[in-house]
Amino acid sequence: MRVFCITLWASAICLFGFASPALAQGKVVNVYNWSDYIDPKVLDDFTKETGIKVVYDTFDSNEMLETRLLAGKTGYDVVVPSGPFLQRQIAAGLYQKLDKARLPNSRTLWPEVMARLAVYDPGNQYAVNYMWFTTGIAYNVEKAREKIGDAPLAPLEGALDSWSIIFKPELLKKFADCGVYVLDSPEDLFSTALQYLRLNPDSKSQSDLRRAADLLSLLRRSVTKFHSSEYINGLASGDICLAVGWSGDSFQARNRAREAQNDVEINYIIPREGALMSLDNLAILKDAPHVEEAYAFIDFLLRPEIAARNTNATSFANGVLASKPFINKDILDNKSIYPDAATMSRLFTARSYDQATQRLITREWTRIKTGK
Ligand code: N2P
């Protein structure tokens, strides 16, 4: 329907002779990406340069993306699954192999990051990395000081530094009245809970996962909401004070508060026990209606200056090594965005669940969130 509208719109302006030749031909790419994940001006610049209109939709969970993809033809060309979801969606035959000759900027990709991506996409055949990040703790600095200043947590440098703040009910309870958000993302929370329990964070054992589920069930009493994007504005406005969130989004919250000059200071940490590192990746659907435009769009995003603009706007680390010289120094020097070797050694990754395990996770996640 959207494409139909675009076509109508393009024909209308074509009729009046305003459109560029490419727009007049109705060139379009349909993109489904995570929310708060691009510099919007990049989309305009892509259209200006190529004449290809971007129809851009957003989601905030892998489950949402996967439900759409499995429901049948979506009309999307480019989508952005995280590693484990990419892995099983490749197996389900949803993507086409990428012809790297049509992505000249892929030579600027970061070899280490692509090697990590190869765990999910052996040989890097189906996807290129867009952004990579961690799942950690974001908090309102002043409120946290109020709440746990005297707690036996030994905060380092005035900041909290342990997953205990989330997983010890007596500590989390202290934050309940100022607002606690947790990502509505079982794959993030299960691996983090396993790690906290000193189990293998990538464990697929039913008994390990049940132990993690029991720990996660304790969250509900103090959590205001399980949601994967509202916490950015919630933290920035001071409406909530603690979140299990993604690195870039948490720093976007910090930036929004600073822009609003509302005296809210947000920090984000990778706790000492470690954190999940994830990769989000650009892939072209097998039934993409606009393959040529999809390649042009992905190649544009891989251009080092463009990748840097997206990182500067979102505070997420991108997968283009050659973008580093164009990235703002405060982002590049921030070890919670671009971890140094010591921080990197505390990060872990997770692979996808098989179907039976996924059923357990889905059932348990509902129980964790609703008690039923
Ligand atoms: C962007 C969130 C991307 C990280 N707002 C989760 N895949």
mmCIF file of C-alpha atoms and ligand atoms in Angstrom:
data_model
loop_
_atom_site.group_PDB
_atom_site.id
_atom_site.type_symbol
_atom_site.label_atom_id
_atom_site.label_comp_id
_atom_site.label_asym_id
_atom_site.label_seq_id
_atom_site.Cartn_x
_atom_site.Cartn_y
_atom_site.Cartn_z
ATOM 1 C CA MET A 1 0.000 0.000 0.000
ATOM 2 C CA ARG A 2 2.774 2.411 0.892
ATOM 3 C CA VAL A 3 4.580 1.615 -2.309
ATOM 4 C CA PHE A 4 1.343 2.166 -4.201
ATOM 5 C CA CYS A 5 0.978 5.619 -2.573
ATOM 6 C CA ILE A 6 4.568 6.485 -3.418
ATOM 7 C CA THR A 7 3.942 5.475 -7.019
ATOM 8 C CA LEU A 8 0.849 7.654 -7.114
ATOM 9 C CA TRP A 9 2.758 10.531 -5.534
ATOM 10 C CA ALA A 10 5.653 10.105 -7.934
ATOM 11 C CA SER A 11 3.289 10.049 -10.914
ATOM 12 C CA ALA A 12 1.518 13.132 -9.596
ATOM 13 C CA ILE A 13 4.697 15.158 -9.315
ATOM 14 C CA CYS A 14 5.876 13.665 -12.567
ATOM 15 C CA LEU A 15 2.710 15.006 -14.154
ATOM 16 C CA PHE A 16 3.613 18.495 -12.982
ATOM 17 C CA GLY A 17 7.226 18.033 -13.992
ATOM 18 C CA PHE A 18 8.799 18.613 -10.546
ATOM 19 C CA ALA A 19 10.464 15.273 -9.959
ATOM 20 C CA SER A 20 14.052 14.241 -10.589
ATOM 21 C CA PRO A 21 14.248 11.659 -13.381
ATOM 22 C CA ALA A 22 14.849 8.844 -10.896
ATOM 23 C CA LEU A 23 11.949 9.851 -8.657
ATOM 24 C CA ALA A 24 9.773 10.161 -11.700
ATOM 25 C CA GLN A 25 10.544 6.523 -12.460
ATOM 26 C CA GLY A 26 9.316 5.778 -8.942
ATOM 27 C CA LYS A 27 12.592 4.309 -7.672
ATOM 28 C CA VAL A 28 12.123 3.262 -4.078
ATOM 29 C CA VAL A 29 13.655 1.131 -1.332
ATOM 30 C CA ASN A 30 11.570 -0.206 1.545
ATOM 31 C CA VAL A 31 13.541 -0.355 4.779
ATOM 32 C CA TYR A 32 12.516 -1.858 8.129
ATOM 33 C CA ASN A 33 14.991 -0.830 10.837
ATOM 34 C CA TRP A 34 15.119 -0.409 14.614
ATOM 35 C CA SER A 35 13.783 2.867 16.003
ATOM 36 C CA ASP A 36 16.284 5.619 16.970
ATOM 37 C CA TYR A 37 18.929 3.992 14.796
ATOM 38 C CA ILE A 38 19.839 6.454 12.044
ATOM 39 C CA ASP A 39 20.549 10.099 11.391
ATOM 40 C CA PRO A 40 17.304 11.037 9.569
ATOM 41 C CA LYS A 41 19.247 13.456 7.352
ATOM 42 C CA VAL A 42 21.160 10.480 5.961
ATOM 43 C CA LEU A 43 17.923 9.239 4.398
ATOM 44 C CA ASP A 44 17.329 12.626 2.744
ATOM 45 C CA ASP A 45 20.912 12.732 1.477
ATOM 46 C CA PHE A 46 20.592 9.239 0.018
ATOM 47 C CA THR A 47 17.479 10.306 -1.898
ATOM 48 C CA LYS A 48 19.117 13.544 -3.060
ATOM 49 C CA GLU A 49 22.136 11.676 -4.361
ATOM 50 C CA THR A 50 20.463 8.649 -5.945
ATOM 51 C CA GLY A 51 16.889 9.726 -6.598
ATOM 52 C CA ILE A 52 15.739 6.651 -4.672
ATOM 53 C CA LYS A 53 12.969 7.371 -2.206
ATOM 54 C CA VAL A 54 13.317 5.571 1.150
ATOM 55 C CA VAL A 55 10.133 4.208 2.705
ATOM 56 C CA TYR A 56 11.300 3.742 6.260
ATOM 57 C CA ASP A 57 9.445 1.766 8.957
ATOM 58 C CA THR A 58 10.681 0.961 12.447
ATOM 59 C CA PHE A 59 10.403 -1.757 15.089
ATOM 60 C CA ASP A 60 11.919 -2.188 18.536
ATOM 61 C CA SER A 61 12.188 -5.929 18.957
ATOM 62 C CA ASN A 62 13.492 -8.888 16.999
ATOM 63 C CA GLU A 63 10.251 -10.671 17.769
ATOM 64 C CA MET A 64 8.304 -7.912 16.014
ATOM 65 C CA LEU A 65 10.566 -8.137 12.964
ATOM 66 C CA GLU A 66 10.392 -11.926 12.868
ATOM 67 C CA THR A 67 6.607 -12.031 13.208
ATOM 68 C CA ARG A 68 6.317 -9.740 10.187
ATOM 69 C CA LEU A 69 8.779 -11.762 8.149
ATOM 70 C CA LEU A 70 7.145 -15.091 8.922
ATOM 71 C CA ALA A 71 3.649 -13.804 8.173
ATOM 72 C CA GLY A 72 4.443 -13.710 4.446
ATOM 73 C CA LYS A 73 5.484 -11.181 1.854
ATOM 74 C CA THR A 74 6.225 -7.837 3.512
ATOM 75 C CA GLY A 75 7.309 -5.666 0.594
ATOM 76 C CA TYR A 76 10.447 -4.788 2.563
ATOM 77 C CA ASP A 77 13.810 -4.839 0.817
ATOM 78 C CA VAL A 78 16.320 -4.205 3.615
ATOM 79 C CA VAL A 79 15.835 -5.359 7.213
ATOM 80 C CA VAL A 80 18.114 -5.310 10.261
ATOM 81 C CA PRO A 81 18.032 -8.498 12.375
ATOM 82 C CA SER A 82 20.314 -9.108 15.355
ATOM 83 C CA GLY A 83 22.831 -11.985 15.119
ATOM 84 C CA PRO A 84 20.861 -14.935 16.557
ATOM 85 C CA PHE A 85 17.736 -13.962 14.633
ATOM 86 C CA LEU A 86 19.714 -13.503 11.439
ATOM 87 C CA GLN A 87 21.099 -16.998 12.016
ATOM 88 C CA ARG A 88 17.730 -18.721 12.129
ATOM 89 C CA GLN A 89 16.177 -16.484 9.479
ATOM 90 C CA ILE A 90 18.979 -17.479 7.098
ATOM 91 C CA ALA A 91 18.149 -21.113 7.896
ATOM 92 C CA ALA A 92 14.475 -20.364 7.152
ATOM 93 C CA GLY A 93 15.485 -19.117 3.696
ATOM 94 C CA LEU A 94 14.383 -15.510 4.214
ATOM 95 C CA TYR A 95 17.481 -13.775 2.817
ATOM 96 C CA GLN A 96 19.397 -13.643 -0.432
ATOM 97 C CA LYS A 97 23.167 -13.995 -0.581
ATOM 98 C CA LEU A 98 24.927 -10.659 -0.925
ATOM 99 C CA ASP A 99 27.023 -10.021 -4.019
ATOM 100 C CA LYS A 100 29.924 -8.048 -2.500
ATOM 101 C CA ALA A 101 30.849 -6.721 -5.952
ATOM 102 C CA ARG A 102 27.649 -4.666 -5.697
ATOM 103 C CA LEU A 103 28.769 -3.312 -2.298
ATOM 104 C CA PRO A 104 32.120 -1.638 -3.054
ATOM 105 C CA ASN A 105 32.149 0.009 0.379
ATOM 106 C CA SER A 106 32.093 -3.405 2.049
ATOM 107 C CA ARG A 107 35.900 -3.309 1.835
ATOM 108 C CA THR A 108 35.779 -0.735 4.644
ATOM 109 C CA LEU A 109 34.024 -3.152 7.043
ATOM 110 C CA TRP A 110 35.716 -3.989 10.331
ATOM 111 C CA PRO A 111 37.346 -7.449 10.076
ATOM 112 C CA GLU A 112 36.951 -8.288 13.813
ATOM 113 C CA VAL A 113 33.309 -7.288 13.794
ATOM 114 C CA MET A 114 32.622 -9.277 10.627
ATOM 115 C CA ALA A 115 34.416 -12.258 12.207
ATOM 116 C CA ARG A 116 32.036 -12.032 15.167
ATOM 117 C CA LEU A 117 29.124 -11.815 12.748
ATOM 118 C CA ALA A 118 30.378 -14.984 11.002
ATOM 119 C CA VAL A 119 29.280 -16.962 14.074
ATOM 120 C CA TYR A 120 25.704 -16.311 12.905
ATOM 121 C CA ASP A 121 26.339 -16.061 9.167
ATOM 122 C CA PRO A 122 29.267 -18.360 8.313
ATOM 123 C CA GLY A 123 31.422 -16.839 5.601
ATOM 124 C CA ASN A 124 29.537 -13.513 5.886
ATOM 125 C CA GLN A 125 27.389 -14.511 2.943
ATOM 126 C CA TYR A 126 24.045 -12.922 3.807
ATOM 127 C CA ALA A 127 24.649 -9.803 5.872
ATOM 128 C CA VAL A 128 26.955 -6.933 6.716
ATOM 129 C CA ASN A 129 27.186 -5.373 10.132
ATOM 130 C CA TYR A 130 25.348 -2.103 10.717
ATOM 131 C CA MET A 131 25.862 -1.434 14.460
ATOM 132 C CA TRP A 132 27.116 -3.362 17.476
ATOM 133 C CA PHE A 133 26.492 -2.650 21.145
ATOM 134 C CA THR A 134 26.007 -3.938 24.669
ATOM 135 C CA THR A 135 23.060 -4.489 27.013
ATOM 136 C CA GLY A 136 23.797 -2.799 30.316
ATOM 137 C CA ILE A 137 22.362 -0.493 32.959
ATOM 138 C CA ALA A 138 21.312 3.110 32.423
ATOM 139 C CA TYR A 139 20.511 5.273 35.398
ATOM 140 C CA ASN A 140 19.809 8.740 36.654
ATOM 141 C CA VAL A 141 23.014 9.666 38.476
ATOM 142 C CA GLU A 142 21.440 11.829 41.144
ATOM 143 C CA LYS A 143 18.585 9.420 41.903
ATOM 144 C CA ALA A 144 20.975 6.463 42.047
ATOM 145 C CA ARG A 145 23.128 8.326 44.557
ATOM 146 C CA GLU A 146 20.026 9.007 46.653
ATOM 147 C CA LYS A 147 18.869 5.400 46.484
ATOM 148 C CA ILE A 148 22.037 3.391 46.992
ATOM 149 C CA GLY A 149 24.553 5.866 48.286
ATOM 150 C CA ASP A 150 24.634 4.018 51.588
ATOM 151 C CA ALA A 151 23.970 0.534 50.303
ATOM 152 C CA PRO A 152 26.703 -2.058 50.723
ATOM 153 C CA LEU A 153 27.308 -2.056 46.972
ATOM 154 C CA ALA A 154 30.564 -0.110 47.072
ATOM 155 C CA PRO A 155 29.744 1.972 44.011
ATOM 156 C CA LEU A 156 32.859 2.700 42.004
ATOM 157 C CA GLU A 157 33.568 6.344 41.315
ATOM 158 C CA GLY A 158 30.067 7.253 42.425
ATOM 159 C CA ALA A 159 28.522 4.960 39.837
ATOM 160 C CA LEU A 160 26.811 1.657 40.319
ATOM 161 C CA ASP A 161 28.777 -1.151 38.747
ATOM 162 C CA SER A 162 27.031 -4.480 39.266
ATOM 163 C CA TRP A 163 24.040 -6.378 37.929
ATOM 164 C CA SER A 164 23.128 -6.803 41.628
ATOM 165 C CA ILE A 165 21.212 -3.570 41.349
ATOM 166 C CA ILE A 166 18.832 -5.351 38.967
ATOM 167 C CA PHE A 167 18.909 -8.893 40.300
ATOM 168 C CA LYS A 168 18.957 -8.309 44.078
ATOM 169 C CA PRO A 169 15.278 -7.615 44.829
ATOM 170 C CA GLU A 170 16.102 -5.544 47.932
ATOM 171 C CA LEU A 171 18.279 -3.205 45.826
ATOM 172 C CA LEU A 172 15.945 -2.982 42.831
ATOM 173 C CA LYS A 173 13.045 -2.205 45.173
ATOM 174 C CA LYS A 174 14.744 1.035 46.170
ATOM 175 C CA PHE A 175 14.265 2.302 42.604
ATOM 176 C CA ALA A 176 10.666 1.144 42.175
ATOM 177 C CA ASP A 177 9.158 4.497 43.136
ATOM 178 C CA CYS A 178 11.256 6.492 40.664
ATOM 179 C CA GLY A 179 10.593 4.234 37.685
ATOM 180 C CA VAL A 180 12.354 1.149 36.361
ATOM 181 C CA TYR A 181 12.223 -0.029 32.738
ATOM 182 C CA VAL A 182 13.541 -3.322 31.424
ATOM 183 C CA LEU A 183 13.991 -4.245 27.765
ATOM 184 C CA ASP A 184 11.154 -6.381 26.469
ATOM 185 C CA SER A 185 13.761 -8.655 24.971
ATOM 186 C CA PRO A 186 14.022 -12.190 26.383
ATOM 187 C CA GLU A 187 17.223 -12.971 24.480
ATOM 188 C CA ASP A 188 18.976 -10.070 26.231
ATOM 189 C CA LEU A 189 17.577 -10.760 29.679
ATOM 190 C CA PHE A 190 18.021 -14.547 29.732
ATOM 191 C CA SER A 191 21.685 -14.431 28.719
ATOM 192 C CA THR A 192 22.347 -11.653 31.231
ATOM 193 C CA ALA A 193 20.614 -13.563 34.042
ATOM 194 C CA LEU A 194 22.591 -16.722 33.174
ATOM 195 C CA GLN A 195 25.829 -14.764 33.333
ATOM 196 C CA TYR A 196 24.857 -13.258 36.699
ATOM 197 C CA LEU A 197 24.150 -16.783 37.982
ATOM 198 C CA ARG A 198 27.646 -17.768 36.780
ATOM 199 C CA LEU A 199 26.157 -20.164 34.251
ATOM 200 C CA ASN A 200 27.058 -20.186 30.568
ATOM 201 C CA PRO A 201 25.296 -17.091 29.160
ATOM 202 C CA ASP A 202 24.759 -19.016 25.922
ATOM 203 C CA SER A 203 23.332 -22.075 27.704
ATOM 204 C CA LYS A 204 20.357 -23.738 26.039
ATOM 205 C CA SER A 205 19.901 -26.221 28.890
ATOM 206 C CA GLN A 206 16.305 -26.275 30.121
ATOM 207 C CA SER A 207 17.340 -26.416 33.773
ATOM 208 C CA ASP A 208 19.735 -23.450 33.378
ATOM 209 C CA LEU A 209 17.057 -21.459 31.581
ATOM 210 C CA ARG A 210 14.510 -22.252 34.296
ATOM 211 C CA ARG A 211 16.941 -20.997 36.936
ATOM 212 C CA ALA A 212 17.371 -17.800 34.918
ATOM 213 C CA ALA A 213 13.586 -17.510 34.575
ATOM 214 C CA ASP A 214 13.155 -17.804 38.344
ATOM 215 C CA LEU A 215 15.663 -14.998 38.865
ATOM 216 C CA LEU A 216 13.987 -12.835 36.210
ATOM 217 C CA SER A 217 10.566 -13.438 37.805
ATOM 218 C CA LEU A 218 11.716 -11.383 40.779
ATOM 219 C CA LEU A 219 11.985 -8.263 38.601
ATOM 220 C CA ARG A 220 8.250 -7.820 38.093
ATOM 221 C CA ARG A 221 7.574 -6.495 41.600
ATOM 222 C CA SER A 222 9.746 -3.415 41.013
ATOM 223 C CA VAL A 223 9.635 -2.949 37.242
ATOM 224 C CA THR A 224 7.377 -0.188 35.938
ATOM 225 C CA LYS A 225 7.340 -1.523 32.388
ATOM 226 C CA PHE A 226 9.003 -4.001 30.083
ATOM 227 C CA HIS A 227 9.560 -1.996 26.913
ATOM 228 C CA SER A 228 12.435 -1.592 24.475
ATOM 229 C CA SER A 229 12.357 2.020 23.324
ATOM 230 C CA GLU A 230 10.289 4.228 25.666
ATOM 231 C CA TYR A 231 13.074 4.262 28.258
ATOM 232 C CA ILE A 232 15.084 6.729 26.155
ATOM 233 C CA ASN A 233 12.650 9.586 26.690
ATOM 234 C CA GLY A 234 11.700 8.259 30.132
ATOM 235 C CA LEU A 235 15.280 8.614 31.364
ATOM 236 C CA ALA A 236 15.869 11.890 29.525
ATOM 237 C CA SER A 237 12.844 13.580 31.061
ATOM 238 C CA GLY A 238 13.535 12.249 34.567
ATOM 239 C CA ASP A 239 10.298 10.221 34.537
ATOM 240 C CA ILE A 240 12.219 7.024 35.209
ATOM 241 C CA CYS A 241 15.519 6.522 36.990
ATOM 242 C CA LEU A 242 16.796 3.067 36.061
ATOM 243 C CA ALA A 243 16.721 0.881 32.954
ATOM 244 C CA VAL A 244 18.179 -2.266 31.529
ATOM 245 C CA GLY A 245 18.908 -0.840 28.116
ATOM 246 C CA TRP A 246 21.123 -0.781 25.070
ATOM 247 C CA SER A 247 24.306 1.297 25.089
ATOM 248 C CA GLY A 248 23.544 3.744 22.268
ATOM 249 C CA ASP A 249 19.950 4.323 23.323
ATOM 250 C CA SER A 250 21.081 5.053 26.878
ATOM 251 C CA PHE A 251 23.548 7.662 25.639
ATOM 252 C CA GLN A 252 20.823 9.117 23.428
ATOM 253 C CA ALA A 253 18.862 9.570 26.675
ATOM 254 C CA ARG A 254 21.854 11.392 28.162
ATOM 255 C CA ASN A 255 22.107 13.637 25.090
ATOM 256 C CA ARG A 256 18.392 14.427 25.058
ATOM 257 C CA ALA A 257 18.514 15.439 28.736
ATOM 258 C CA ARG A 258 21.531 17.650 28.083
ATOM 259 C CA GLU A 259 19.784 19.288 25.124
ATOM 260 C CA ALA A 260 16.719 19.907 27.298
ATOM 261 C CA GLN A 261 19.003 21.439 29.982
ATOM 262 C CA ASN A 262 16.789 19.846 32.623
ATOM 263 C CA ASP A 263 19.556 18.946 35.103
ATOM 264 C CA VAL A 264 19.026 15.238 34.511
ATOM 265 C CA GLU A 265 22.333 13.375 34.180
ATOM 266 C CA ILE A 266 22.199 9.857 32.762
ATOM 267 C CA ASN A 267 24.975 7.300 32.898
ATOM 268 C CA TYR A 268 25.291 3.854 31.333
ATOM 269 C CA ILE A 269 27.555 1.082 32.513
ATOM 270 C CA ILE A 270 28.745 -2.320 31.461
ATOM 271 C CA PRO A 271 28.548 -4.060 34.860
ATOM 272 C CA ARG A 272 31.603 -5.788 36.286
ATOM 273 C CA GLU A 273 30.048 -9.247 35.762
ATOM 274 C CA GLY A 274 30.007 -8.523 32.030
ATOM 275 C CA ALA A 275 27.375 -7.774 29.406
ATOM 276 C CA LEU A 276 25.850 -9.174 26.263
ATOM 277 C CA MET A 277 27.417 -7.888 23.065
ATOM 278 C CA SER A 278 25.085 -7.939 20.066
ATOM 279 C CA LEU A 279 25.340 -7.138 16.386
ATOM 280 C CA ASP A 280 22.567 -5.714 14.192
ATOM 281 C CA ASN A 281 22.986 -6.416 10.516
ATOM 282 C CA LEU A 282 21.813 -5.293 7.109
ATOM 283 C CA ALA A 283 20.287 -8.019 4.963
ATOM 284 C CA ILE A 284 18.222 -8.147 1.775
ATOM 285 C CA LEU A 285 15.072 -10.270 1.801
ATOM 286 C CA LYS A 286 14.844 -13.047 -0.751
ATOM 287 C CA ASP A 287 11.551 -11.634 -2.036
ATOM 288 C CA ALA A 288 12.770 -7.992 -2.017
ATOM 289 C CA PRO A 289 10.949 -6.087 -4.781
ATOM 290 C CA HIS A 290 13.788 -3.554 -5.249
ATOM 291 C CA VAL A 291 17.096 -5.412 -5.137
ATOM 292 C CA GLU A 292 19.174 -2.859 -7.029
ATOM 293 C CA GLU A 293 17.973 -0.052 -4.764
ATOM 294 C CA ALA A 294 18.595 -2.224 -1.690
ATOM 295 C CA TYR A 295 22.244 -2.634 -2.711
ATOM 296 C CA ALA A 296 22.549 1.110 -3.314
ATOM 297 C CA PHE A 297 21.088 1.824 0.134
ATOM 298 C CA ILE A 298 23.311 -0.628 1.995
ATOM 299 C CA ASP A 299 26.408 0.584 0.156
ATOM 300 C CA PHE A 300 25.524 4.175 1.086
ATOM 301 C CA LEU A 301 25.278 3.198 4.773
ATOM 302 C CA LEU A 302 28.702 1.528 4.546
ATOM 303 C CA ARG A 303 30.352 4.693 3.255
ATOM 304 C CA PRO A 304 32.693 5.694 6.120
ATOM 305 C CA GLU A 305 31.438 9.311 6.453
ATOM 306 C CA ILE A 306 27.821 8.131 6.437
ATOM 307 C CA ALA A 307 28.434 5.324 8.946
ATOM 308 C CA ALA A 308 30.108 7.901 11.199
ATOM 309 C CA ARG A 309 27.133 10.269 10.904
ATOM 310 C CA ASN A 310 24.822 7.474 12.027
ATOM 311 C CA THR A 311 27.092 6.701 14.971
ATOM 312 C CA ASN A 312 27.353 10.381 15.901
ATOM 313 C CA ALA A 313 23.545 10.660 15.854
ATOM 314 C CA THR A 314 22.754 7.432 17.713
ATOM 315 C CA SER A 315 25.794 6.735 19.932
ATOM 316 C CA PHE A 316 25.949 3.160 18.620
ATOM 317 C CA ALA A 317 29.279 1.773 17.370
ATOM 318 C CA ASN A 318 29.091 0.907 13.681
ATOM 319 C CA GLY A 319 30.697 -1.914 11.710
ATOM 320 C CA VAL A 320 32.784 0.254 9.376
ATOM 321 C CA LEU A 321 36.361 0.466 10.608
ATOM 322 C CA ALA A 322 37.196 3.298 8.210
ATOM 323 C CA SER A 323 34.472 5.461 9.783
ATOM 324 C CA LYS A 324 36.522 6.018 12.958
ATOM 325 C CA PRO A 325 38.261 9.240 11.832
ATOM 326 C CA PHE A 326 34.835 10.848 11.319
ATOM 327 C CA ILE A 327 33.354 9.850 14.684
ATOM 328 C CA ASN A 328 33.073 12.406 17.488
ATOM 329 C CA LYS A 329 35.915 12.015 19.956
ATOM 330 C CA ASP A 330 33.645 11.725 23.012
ATOM 331 C CA ILE A 331 31.919 8.721 21.403
ATOM 332 C CA LEU A 332 35.119 7.076 20.214
ATOM 333 C CA ASP A 333 36.729 7.528 23.649
ATOM 334 C CA ASN A 334 33.673 6.192 25.490
ATOM 335 C CA LYS A 335 34.566 2.628 26.551
ATOM 336 C CA SER A 336 30.889 1.803 27.015
ATOM 337 C CA ILE A 337 30.368 2.449 23.273
ATOM 338 C CA TYR A 338 33.752 1.463 21.828
ATOM 339 C CA PRO A 339 35.015 -0.937 24.521
ATOM 340 C CA ASP A 340 38.761 -1.262 25.080
ATOM 341 C CA ALA A 341 40.377 -4.710 25.239
ATOM 342 C CA ALA A 342 39.789 -5.085 28.998
ATOM 343 C CA THR A 343 36.098 -4.226 28.669
ATOM 344 C CA MET A 344 35.787 -6.406 25.579
ATOM 345 C CA SER A 345 37.026 -9.392 27.566
ATOM 346 C CA ARG A 346 33.976 -9.036 29.855
ATOM 347 C CA LEU A 347 31.505 -9.195 26.960
ATOM 348 C CA PHE A 348 29.750 -12.375 25.911
ATOM 349 C CA THR A 349 27.573 -13.341 22.957
ATOM 350 C CA ALA A 350 24.625 -15.651 22.465
ATOM 351 C CA ARG A 351 23.492 -17.891 19.615
ATOM 352 C CA SER A 352 19.925 -18.518 18.521
ATOM 353 C CA TYR A 353 17.455 -20.840 20.272
ATOM 354 C CA ASP A 354 16.167 -23.965 18.571
ATOM 355 C CA GLN A 355 12.384 -24.212 18.269
ATOM 356 C CA ALA A 356 11.765 -26.147 21.479
ATOM 357 C CA THR A 357 13.965 -23.788 23.510
ATOM 358 C CA GLN A 358 12.299 -20.782 21.901
ATOM 359 C CA ARG A 359 8.897 -22.104 23.034
ATOM 360 C CA LEU A 360 10.207 -22.374 26.605
ATOM 361 C CA ILE A 361 11.674 -18.863 26.452
ATOM 362 C CA THR A 362 8.465 -17.349 25.053
ATOM 363 C CA ARG A 363 6.338 -19.067 27.704
ATOM 364 C CA GLU A 364 8.676 -18.134 30.546
ATOM 365 C CA TRP A 365 9.038 -14.543 29.353
ATOM 366 C CA THR A 366 5.247 -14.110 29.502
ATOM 367 C CA ARG A 367 5.281 -15.546 33.026
ATOM 368 C CA ILE A 368 8.130 -13.220 34.005
ATOM 369 C CA LYS A 369 6.282 -10.143 32.731
ATOM 370 C CA THR A 370 2.728 -10.989 33.811
ATOM 371 C CA GLY A 371 3.047 -13.603 36.547
ATOM 372 C CA LYS A 372 0.816 -15.911 34.474
HETATM 373 C C1 N2P B 1 18.100 1.006 18.399
HETATM 374 C C2 N2P B 1 18.169 -0.242 19.170
HETATM 375 C C3 N2P B 1 19.058 -1.188 18.518
HETATM 376 C C4 N2P B 1 19.643 -2.136 19.451
HETATM 377 N N1 N2P B 1 17.295 1.947 19.064
HETATM 378 C C5 N2P B 1 18.852 -3.400 19.552
HETATM 379 N N2 N2P B 1 18.985 -4.200 18.459
#
